[in-house]
PDB file of N, CA and C in Angstrom:
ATOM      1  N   UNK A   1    -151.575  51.361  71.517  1.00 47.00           N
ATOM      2  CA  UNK A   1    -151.063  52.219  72.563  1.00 47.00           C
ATOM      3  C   UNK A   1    -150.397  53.423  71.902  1.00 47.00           C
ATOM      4  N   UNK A   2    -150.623  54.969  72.530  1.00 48.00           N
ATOM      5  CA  UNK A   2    -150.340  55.822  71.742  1.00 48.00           C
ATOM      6  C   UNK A   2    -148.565  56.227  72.204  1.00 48.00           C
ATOM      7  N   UNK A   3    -147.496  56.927  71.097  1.00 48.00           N
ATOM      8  CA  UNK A   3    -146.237  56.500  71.785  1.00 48.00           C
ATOM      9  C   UNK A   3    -146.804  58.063  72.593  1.00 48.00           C
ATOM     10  N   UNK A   4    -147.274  59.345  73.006  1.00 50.00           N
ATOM     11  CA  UNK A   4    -147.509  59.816  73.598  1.00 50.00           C
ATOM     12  C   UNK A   4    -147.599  59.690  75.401  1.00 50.00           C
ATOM     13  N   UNK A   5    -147.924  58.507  75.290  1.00 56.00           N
ATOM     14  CA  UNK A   5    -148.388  57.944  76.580  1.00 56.00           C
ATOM     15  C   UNK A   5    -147.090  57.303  77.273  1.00 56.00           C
ATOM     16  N   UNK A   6    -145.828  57.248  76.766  1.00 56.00           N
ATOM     17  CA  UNK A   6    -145.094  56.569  77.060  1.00 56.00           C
ATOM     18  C   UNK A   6    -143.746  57.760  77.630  1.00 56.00           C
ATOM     19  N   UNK A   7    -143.985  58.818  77.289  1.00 57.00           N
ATOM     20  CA  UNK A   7    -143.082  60.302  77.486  1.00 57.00           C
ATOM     21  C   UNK A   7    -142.647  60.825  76.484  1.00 57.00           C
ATOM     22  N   UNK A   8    -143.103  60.133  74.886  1.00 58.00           N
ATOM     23  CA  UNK A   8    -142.093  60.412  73.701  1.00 58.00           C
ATOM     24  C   UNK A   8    -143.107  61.434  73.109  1.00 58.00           C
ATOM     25  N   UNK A   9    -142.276  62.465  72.503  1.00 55.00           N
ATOM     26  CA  UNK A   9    -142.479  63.302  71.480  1.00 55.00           C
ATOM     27  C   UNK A   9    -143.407  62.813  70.456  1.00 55.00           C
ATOM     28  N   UNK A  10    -144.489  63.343  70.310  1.00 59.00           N
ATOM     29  CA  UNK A  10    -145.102  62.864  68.733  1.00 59.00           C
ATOM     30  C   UNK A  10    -144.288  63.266  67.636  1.00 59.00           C
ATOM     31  N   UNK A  11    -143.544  64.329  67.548  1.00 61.00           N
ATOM     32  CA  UNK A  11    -142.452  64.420  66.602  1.00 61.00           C
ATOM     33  C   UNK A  11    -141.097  64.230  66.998  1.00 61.00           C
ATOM     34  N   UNK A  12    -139.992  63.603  65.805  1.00 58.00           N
ATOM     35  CA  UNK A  12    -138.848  63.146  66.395  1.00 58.00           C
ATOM     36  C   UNK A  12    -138.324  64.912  66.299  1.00 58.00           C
ATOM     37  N   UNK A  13    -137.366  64.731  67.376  1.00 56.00           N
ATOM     38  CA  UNK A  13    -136.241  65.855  67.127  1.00 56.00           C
ATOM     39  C   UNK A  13    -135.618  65.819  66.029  1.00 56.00           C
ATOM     40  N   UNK A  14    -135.120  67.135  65.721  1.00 56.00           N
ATOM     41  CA  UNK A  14    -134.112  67.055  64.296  1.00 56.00           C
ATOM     42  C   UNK A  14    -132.443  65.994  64.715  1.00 56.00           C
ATOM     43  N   UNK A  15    -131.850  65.708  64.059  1.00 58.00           N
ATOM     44  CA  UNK A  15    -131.311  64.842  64.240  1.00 58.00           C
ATOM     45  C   UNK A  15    -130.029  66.037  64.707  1.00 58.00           C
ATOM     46  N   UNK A  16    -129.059  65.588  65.330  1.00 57.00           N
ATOM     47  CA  UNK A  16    -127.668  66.209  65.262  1.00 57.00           C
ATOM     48  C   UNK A  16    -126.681  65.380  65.260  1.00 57.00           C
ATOM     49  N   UNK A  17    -125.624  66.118  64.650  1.00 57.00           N
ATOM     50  CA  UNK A  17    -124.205  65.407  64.326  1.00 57.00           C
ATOM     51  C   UNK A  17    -123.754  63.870  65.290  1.00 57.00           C
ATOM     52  N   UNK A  18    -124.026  62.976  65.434  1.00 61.00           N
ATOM     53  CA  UNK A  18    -123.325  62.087  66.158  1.00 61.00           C
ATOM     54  C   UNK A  18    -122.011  61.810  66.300  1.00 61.00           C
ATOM     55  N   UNK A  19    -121.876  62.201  67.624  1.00 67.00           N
ATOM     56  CA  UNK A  19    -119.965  62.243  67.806  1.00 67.00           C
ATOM     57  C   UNK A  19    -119.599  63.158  67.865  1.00 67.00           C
ATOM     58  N   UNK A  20    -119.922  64.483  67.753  1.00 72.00           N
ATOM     59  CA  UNK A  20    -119.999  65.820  67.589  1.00 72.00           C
ATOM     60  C   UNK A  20    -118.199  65.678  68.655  1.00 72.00           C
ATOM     61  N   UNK A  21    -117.796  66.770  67.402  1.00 80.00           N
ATOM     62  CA  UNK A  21    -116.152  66.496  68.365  1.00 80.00           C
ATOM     63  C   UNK A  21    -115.789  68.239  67.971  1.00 80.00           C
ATOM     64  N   UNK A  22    -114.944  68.782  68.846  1.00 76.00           N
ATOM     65  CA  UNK A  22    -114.459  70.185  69.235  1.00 76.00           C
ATOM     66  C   UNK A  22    -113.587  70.805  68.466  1.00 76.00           C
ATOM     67  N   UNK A  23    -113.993  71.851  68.218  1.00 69.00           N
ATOM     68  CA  UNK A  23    -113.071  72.483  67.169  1.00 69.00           C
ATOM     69  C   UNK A  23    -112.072  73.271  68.127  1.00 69.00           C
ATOM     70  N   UNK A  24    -111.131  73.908  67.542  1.00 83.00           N
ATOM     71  CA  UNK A  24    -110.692  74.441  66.675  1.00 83.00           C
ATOM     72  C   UNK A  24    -109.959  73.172  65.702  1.00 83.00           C
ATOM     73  N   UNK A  25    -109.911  73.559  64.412  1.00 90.00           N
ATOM     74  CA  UNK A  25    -110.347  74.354  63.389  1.00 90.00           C
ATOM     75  C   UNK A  25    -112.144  73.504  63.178  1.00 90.00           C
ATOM     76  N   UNK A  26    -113.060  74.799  62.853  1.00 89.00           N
ATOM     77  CA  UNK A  26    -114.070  74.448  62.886  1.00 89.00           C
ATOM     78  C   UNK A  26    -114.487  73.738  61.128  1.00 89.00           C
ATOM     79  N   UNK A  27    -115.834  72.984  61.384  1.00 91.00           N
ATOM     80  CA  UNK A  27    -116.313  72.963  59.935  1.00 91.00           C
ATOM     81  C   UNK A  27    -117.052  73.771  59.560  1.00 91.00           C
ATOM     82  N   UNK A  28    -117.019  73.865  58.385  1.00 93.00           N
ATOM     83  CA  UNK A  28    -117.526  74.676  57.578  1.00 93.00           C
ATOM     84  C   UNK A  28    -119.000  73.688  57.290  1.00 93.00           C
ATOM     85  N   UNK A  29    -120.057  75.154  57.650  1.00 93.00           N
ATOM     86  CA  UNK A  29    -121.326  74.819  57.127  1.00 93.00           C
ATOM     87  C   UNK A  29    -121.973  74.034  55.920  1.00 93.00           C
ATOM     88  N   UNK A  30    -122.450  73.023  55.694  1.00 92.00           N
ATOM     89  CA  UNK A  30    -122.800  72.710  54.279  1.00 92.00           C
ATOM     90  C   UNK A  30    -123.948  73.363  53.653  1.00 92.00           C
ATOM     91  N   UNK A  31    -125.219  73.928  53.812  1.00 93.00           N
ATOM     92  CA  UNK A  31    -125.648  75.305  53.171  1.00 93.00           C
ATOM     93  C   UNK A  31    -125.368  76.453  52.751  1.00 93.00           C
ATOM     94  N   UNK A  32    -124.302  77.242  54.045  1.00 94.00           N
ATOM     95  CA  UNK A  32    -123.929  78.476  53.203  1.00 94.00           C
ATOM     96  C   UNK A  32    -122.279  78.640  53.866  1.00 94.00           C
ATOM     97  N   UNK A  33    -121.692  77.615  53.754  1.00 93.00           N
ATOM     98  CA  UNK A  33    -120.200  77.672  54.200  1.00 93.00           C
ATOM     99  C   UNK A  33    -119.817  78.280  55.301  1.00 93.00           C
ATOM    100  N   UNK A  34    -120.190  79.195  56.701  1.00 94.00           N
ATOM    101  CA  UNK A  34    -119.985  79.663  57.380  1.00 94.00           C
ATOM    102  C   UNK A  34    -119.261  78.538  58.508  1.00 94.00           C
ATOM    103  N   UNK A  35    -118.608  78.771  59.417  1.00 91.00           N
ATOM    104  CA  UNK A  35    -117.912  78.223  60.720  1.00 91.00           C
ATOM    105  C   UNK A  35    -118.957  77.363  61.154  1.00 91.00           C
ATOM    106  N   UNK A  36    -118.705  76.594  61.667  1.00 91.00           N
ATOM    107  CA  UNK A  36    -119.772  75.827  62.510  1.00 91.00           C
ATOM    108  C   UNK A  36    -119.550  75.925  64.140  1.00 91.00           C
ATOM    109  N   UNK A  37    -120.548  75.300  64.995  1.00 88.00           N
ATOM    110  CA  UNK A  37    -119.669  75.218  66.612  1.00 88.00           C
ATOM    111  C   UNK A  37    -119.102  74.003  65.998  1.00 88.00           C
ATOM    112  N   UNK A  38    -118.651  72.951  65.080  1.00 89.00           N
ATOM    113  CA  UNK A  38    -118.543  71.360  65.078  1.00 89.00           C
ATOM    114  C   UNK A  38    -117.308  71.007  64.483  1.00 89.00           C
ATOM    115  N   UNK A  39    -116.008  70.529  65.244  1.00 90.00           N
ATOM    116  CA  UNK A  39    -114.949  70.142  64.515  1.00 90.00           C
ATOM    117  C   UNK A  39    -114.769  69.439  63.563  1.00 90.00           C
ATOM    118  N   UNK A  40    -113.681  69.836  62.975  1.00 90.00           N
ATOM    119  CA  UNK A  40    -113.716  69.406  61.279  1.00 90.00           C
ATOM    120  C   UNK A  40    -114.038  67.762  61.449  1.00 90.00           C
ATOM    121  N   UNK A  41    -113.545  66.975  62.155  1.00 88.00           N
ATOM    122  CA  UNK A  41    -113.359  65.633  62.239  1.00 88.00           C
ATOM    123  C   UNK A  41    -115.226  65.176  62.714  1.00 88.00           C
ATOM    124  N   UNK A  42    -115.975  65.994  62.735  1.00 86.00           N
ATOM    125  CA  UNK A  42    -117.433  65.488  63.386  1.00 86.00           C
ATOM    126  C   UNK A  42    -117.964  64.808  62.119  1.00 86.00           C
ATOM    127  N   UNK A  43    -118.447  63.523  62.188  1.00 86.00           N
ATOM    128  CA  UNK A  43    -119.022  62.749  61.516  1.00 86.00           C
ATOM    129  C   UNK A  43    -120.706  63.647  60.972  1.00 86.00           C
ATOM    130  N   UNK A  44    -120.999  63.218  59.657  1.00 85.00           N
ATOM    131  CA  UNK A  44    -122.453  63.554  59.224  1.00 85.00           C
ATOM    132  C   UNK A  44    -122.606  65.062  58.869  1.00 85.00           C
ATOM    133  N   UNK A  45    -123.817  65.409  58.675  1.00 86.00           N
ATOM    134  CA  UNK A  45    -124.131  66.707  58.229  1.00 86.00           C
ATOM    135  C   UNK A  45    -123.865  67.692  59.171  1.00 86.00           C
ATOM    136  N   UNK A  46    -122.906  68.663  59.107  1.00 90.00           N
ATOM    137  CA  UNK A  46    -123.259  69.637  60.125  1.00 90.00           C
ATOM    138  C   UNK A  46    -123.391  71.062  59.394  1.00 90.00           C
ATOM    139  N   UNK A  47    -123.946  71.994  60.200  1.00 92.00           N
ATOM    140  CA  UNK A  47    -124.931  72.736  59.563  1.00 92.00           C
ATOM    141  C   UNK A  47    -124.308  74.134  60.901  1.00 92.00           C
ATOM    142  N   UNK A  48    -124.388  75.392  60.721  1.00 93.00           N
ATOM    143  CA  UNK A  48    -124.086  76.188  61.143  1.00 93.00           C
ATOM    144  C   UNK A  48    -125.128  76.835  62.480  1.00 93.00           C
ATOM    145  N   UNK A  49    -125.089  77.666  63.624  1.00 91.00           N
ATOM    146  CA  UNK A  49    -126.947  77.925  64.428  1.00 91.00           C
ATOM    147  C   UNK A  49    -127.599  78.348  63.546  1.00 91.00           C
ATOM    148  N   UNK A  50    -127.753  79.156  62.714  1.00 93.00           N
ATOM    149  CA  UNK A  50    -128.722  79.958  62.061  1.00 93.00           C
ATOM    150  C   UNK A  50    -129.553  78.815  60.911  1.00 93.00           C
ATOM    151  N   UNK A  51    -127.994  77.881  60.155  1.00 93.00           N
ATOM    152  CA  UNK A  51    -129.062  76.686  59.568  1.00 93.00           C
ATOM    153  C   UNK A  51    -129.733  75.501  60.034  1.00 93.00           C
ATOM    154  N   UNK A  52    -129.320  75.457  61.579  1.00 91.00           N
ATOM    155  CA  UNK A  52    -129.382  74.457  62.217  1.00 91.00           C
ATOM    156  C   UNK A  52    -130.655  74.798  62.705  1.00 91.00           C
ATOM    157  N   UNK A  53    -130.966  76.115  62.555  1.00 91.00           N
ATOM    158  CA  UNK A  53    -132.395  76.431  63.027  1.00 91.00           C
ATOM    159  C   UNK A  53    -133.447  76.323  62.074  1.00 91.00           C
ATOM    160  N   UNK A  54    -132.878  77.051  61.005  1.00 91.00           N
ATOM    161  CA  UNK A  54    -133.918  76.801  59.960  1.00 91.00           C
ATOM    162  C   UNK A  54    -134.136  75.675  59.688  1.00 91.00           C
ATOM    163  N   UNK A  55    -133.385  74.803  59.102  1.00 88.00           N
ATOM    164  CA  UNK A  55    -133.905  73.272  59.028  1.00 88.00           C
ATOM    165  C   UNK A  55    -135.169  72.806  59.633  1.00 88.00           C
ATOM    166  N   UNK A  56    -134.437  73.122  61.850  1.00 88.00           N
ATOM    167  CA  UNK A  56    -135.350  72.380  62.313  1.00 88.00           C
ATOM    168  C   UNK A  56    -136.797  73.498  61.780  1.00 88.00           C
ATOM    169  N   UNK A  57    -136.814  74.412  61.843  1.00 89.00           N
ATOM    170  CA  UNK A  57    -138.086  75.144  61.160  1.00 89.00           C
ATOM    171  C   UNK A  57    -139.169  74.686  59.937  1.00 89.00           C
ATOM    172  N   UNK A  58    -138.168  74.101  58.870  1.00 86.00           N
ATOM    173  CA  UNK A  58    -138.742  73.514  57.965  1.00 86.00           C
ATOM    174  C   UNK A  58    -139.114  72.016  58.025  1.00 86.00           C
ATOM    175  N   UNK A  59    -138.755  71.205  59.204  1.00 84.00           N
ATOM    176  CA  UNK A  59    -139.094  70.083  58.900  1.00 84.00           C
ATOM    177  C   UNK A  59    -140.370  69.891  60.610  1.00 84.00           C
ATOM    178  N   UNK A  60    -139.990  70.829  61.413  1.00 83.00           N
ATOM    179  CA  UNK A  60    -141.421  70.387  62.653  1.00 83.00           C
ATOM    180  C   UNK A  60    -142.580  70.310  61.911  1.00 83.00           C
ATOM    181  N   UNK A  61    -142.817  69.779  62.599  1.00 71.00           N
ATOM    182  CA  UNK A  61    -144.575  69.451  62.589  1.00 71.00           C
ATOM    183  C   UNK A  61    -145.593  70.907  62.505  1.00 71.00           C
ATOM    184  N   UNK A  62    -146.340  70.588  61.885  1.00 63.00           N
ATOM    185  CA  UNK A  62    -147.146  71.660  61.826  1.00 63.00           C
ATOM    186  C   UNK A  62    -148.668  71.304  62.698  1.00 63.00           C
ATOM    187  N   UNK A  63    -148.545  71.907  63.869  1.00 56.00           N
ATOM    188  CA  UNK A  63    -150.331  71.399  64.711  1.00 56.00           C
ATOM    189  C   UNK A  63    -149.938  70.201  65.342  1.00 56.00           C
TER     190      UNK A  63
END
């Protein structure tokens, strides 16, 4: 059975911060240090819009 058929994405979404909690004071990007929207206390990788885009850019699916 294809998971297509079921409503799911053939590709997963990029993942985001779980728990994602409110700044002020924000975190700082881990690629190029800039502000994040993601309070300091947010669990996991967080990543700034501009890297949060590229990422997902580099890892979709291609076709």
């Amino acid at each position: 059975m294809d998971e297509r058929e079921h409503g799911e994405s053939y590709c997963p979404a990029p993942a985001t911060p779980a728990g994602r909690v409110e700044g002020p004071p924000y975190a700082d990007c881990l690629e190029c240090g800039k502000p994040t929207e993601y309070g300091v206390a947010t669990p996991g990788v967080v990543l700034c819009p501009v890297c949060e885009w590229q990422d997902a850019q580099r890892t979709a699916c291609s076709g």
